[in-house]
Amino acid sequence: MEMYLQFRKRTFILVLLSFAICVTGNVSVFRELRVNINPGCDFEGINCTSWTNISLVHIRSDGHNDSLHFVWSFNGSPSLLLARTPPQTTFSVNWDAFRNNSLNSIKFNGPQPIYTFAYTLNKVWIYNDLDDNVRIDKVNQTNVVGYDTSFFEWERQDFMSILSTSDVELTFISKKYKNHSLGPDGFFSMSIRAKELDGYSEILPYMLHNSNMTQIDIDFGKVQMNYPTENPKNTRVAFTFTLVQGDEEKGSSDDTKMRFDRVATLDDEHTPGVFSTINVRTPIVGSYDQSFLQWKPICYTGKIRDITDSIDVNAYDIQQQQMNFSDMTLKNSLLRAYYGAHLDLLVLQSMNVSFGTKQDKFYNKTPHISWTYMTGFGNPPEDYVSLMVILVVSIGFGIPVLIILVSSAFIIYKRLSKPRDELLIGH
Amino acid sequence: MSSPLLNDGTDSFVGESSSSTNFGENEITVEGSKGCGYLFCDPRSTLHRFIALIFMCLLGFGSCFCYDNPGALQDNFINDMDISTAQFAQLYAWYSWPNVVFCFIGGFLLDSVFGVRLGTVIFCVLLVLGQVVFALGGIFNLFWVMLMGRFIFGIGGESLAVAQNTYAVSWFKGKELNMVFGLQLSFARVGSTVNFNTIEHVYRWMEQFYKGHTCLGIVLLLAGLTCVGSLICAIVLAVIDYRAEKILNKRPEGQIVDTIRFSDIKEFPTSFWLMTGTCVAYYVAIFPFIALGKVFFERKYDFSADNANTVNGIVYIVSAFASPFFGFVVDRCGRNIFWVFLSILVTIGAHGLLAFTFVNPYVSMFIMGFSYSMLASALWPMVALVVPEYQLGTAYGIMQAFQNLGLAVISMTAGYIVDQGGYLILEVFFLSWLCLALVMILLVWLEDWRSSGILSMTPSRRLFIEQLNSRQTHYSSEGEVSEDESPGREGTK
């Protein structure tokens, strides 16, 4: 009897605990953040670590068994290298080689990375959507112009940055493209945020994040690119990312390639009106050695994000991409700097996103696009229903059920104790 | 659309309370033959009354068509007028605000100040005026003008329902009256459905010529044509009615419900207040949801605008057919409380499906339509069972006032919730109101069980009890058996 009770007690505690875990979301491992901006930067003998026009940021998140590295490069095309290494591994840069765009200018010292994943935002597309078709693949291709992002000149905004062991925020702004300005007020900005603790982001869309990931906020405001013909009236914007997995060699089968998932969710508490999340994931077996990009299919047409100013984010199938030696962007990017010649053997995939909704009066209406996406290791986090909703629903249903039970019991009791002939006549 | 209270296709409360239901038959003899002229033009002929009936039903079409114009064009409003969902919801709130007061005044104005003919025409004019002002707000991009238009429209719309009922009582009586009320309600519902299915097409067609808020304003003007139609019906009815009164030498129709006396309020039983609570808590989970439903269906289920509108209008079309049916069922079976309880439970299920699953919303909306009809058919007659006849006017007035108050406040709250918390929170909000309605009806049930038990009885048992009570009264007052029965509240059985 006692063993049975103990078993019941244990099961109950387990159920309670799992409920608590489900309710409170992912339980993630404790990690400590460390940031190194331009580590060991050297320009002809001068220490260039604090220069704001060069940015190679190494964010390291150390846990007990491994370290997660987020290496951001804003030298030309904004790129990210994610690597998971044993804790002892260190990171170094050969600055002369890096500046010359040589191969293998950045590397990990000590035990080599267990897993790497990298991508670069290599193209910005401006297209003239004459018929309001919204999607870039439905537009006449003669109206589409692509701009290599390696010609953007980025300035790091040090006065805005936060660098602590629990919270990292850095902002990079570009106002120049190939020495031309992006317009009198034009700018292209990217902010990266990494946080220690789990929680929801403070800006729309309030996406869930944990210590395995970074949030990137992109603002593309009042940008006037040098369009070959007269500036298009029905402007729309799209981006292309090139993605590569460290051990994904060419010739591998399709089911090891990155895939694109649209996850439907019932809960739009954090992003009102948005019932799905887009995940681009790597399908490597083993729950940890995976990586992802995640976003909500919504972006905003103002610097200050407001739900009334939201438009769609359109996603496209992921495509294979050939490594093109004449493609300056890829040649000069972080991908080549890290993977070197090995990059030629790896599978490159490209992912496109465009911004816009039918009848939204195009980019020129505001003109601004604010978009956020997340990138990180492991499984992309899933939204969970908040405690408040659960409480309200339980109380809301609990009270009537309680009343029914109590009053039924009471009525039955009364009926049973009443003499029979009274029942015949009624009251 | 809160007017359905008075004409929900049940027979148990109206008409019988008026003391002037007999008209016409004992008066002037018919001159001439019973030929074609008689058929069409004599107010006693069935065909003529049928023609009058048609106009009576069409009277409500315009107001129901235009009531849900905002709901059917929600995203157009939000984009063209550049407003938030919270502001959009005010378009509904401002329709309800005047009616907190007008449900008392409207009947009084119709009976004592304007008379039903002039009164109906005046209210129709207000309807047209309100819709025009509403449309002008769109054309000139002035949101406050739109709200003002909805306010004026609201005054006309709700009072028009009272006018419809008054005409019905004047021209039909007895069992016919129930059918007429049912028909009027069904026509109104059809008007709402037609709105949901057509107005978006009109907007898209108009977009070829105009854009943005101008397009919206012009579409609203076009919708206003239905109100003009109602006005024409009102004028025709006034003519027909005037003629009928002259030929039949009718006494002017008595009030459909007696004078509103605020002193009655003290005497209302607890059951009545609980019923009012149930009514408010239930209706605020239906109409504000329909107002905001279109964008919800578009976003969550990826429906096109047309599909979203169709699904949104399902509650109305189902109710057009189901209300008379349920009216009949409840009349036969009684046990009103049980039907109300069941309907609230089923509506909770429907909202639960919408909130917590991705099941096709057509299913939930059909269910909601049926349960809404069930509740309407069972709840309003219950009031007549607990409140004495001479106080019914005040009782219904109070109930409708609270209902409008609830709708006004909750519409605005719902819009705010969507902006801040999203649609799941909105559904949970509605579910909690439905749970409150459930608690209230359970309390009514308990209260009823404790006292007379009349709300859970079948009609025959009710009659039996009443006969028993009246015989007892006769026995005690006169000591002799009398065959007279006091007219039961059910009257027509």
PDB file of N, CA, C and O in Angstrom, chain A residues 109 223 263:
ATOM      1  N   ASN A 109      41.443  28.083 -32.965  1.00  0.00           N
ATOM      2  CA  ASN A 109      42.651  27.402 -32.505  1.00  0.00           C
ATOM      3  C   ASN A 109      42.305  26.406 -31.421  1.00  0.00           C
ATOM      4  O   ASN A 109      41.421  26.623 -30.616  1.00  0.00           O
ATOM      5  N   VAL A 223      15.971  54.494 -48.351  1.00  0.00           N
ATOM      6  CA  VAL A 223      17.146  54.173 -49.154  1.00  0.00           C
ATOM      7  C   VAL A 223      16.868  54.490 -50.612  1.00  0.00           C
ATOM      8  O   VAL A 223      15.848  54.090 -51.164  1.00  0.00           O
ATOM      9  N   VAL A 263       5.304  26.998 -39.606  1.00  0.00           N
ATOM     10  CA  VAL A 263       4.659  26.370 -38.446  1.00  0.00           C
ATOM     11  C   VAL A 263       3.449  27.197 -38.044  1.00  0.00           C
ATOM     12  O   VAL A 263       3.568  28.384 -37.748  1.00  0.00           O
TER      13      VAL A 263
END
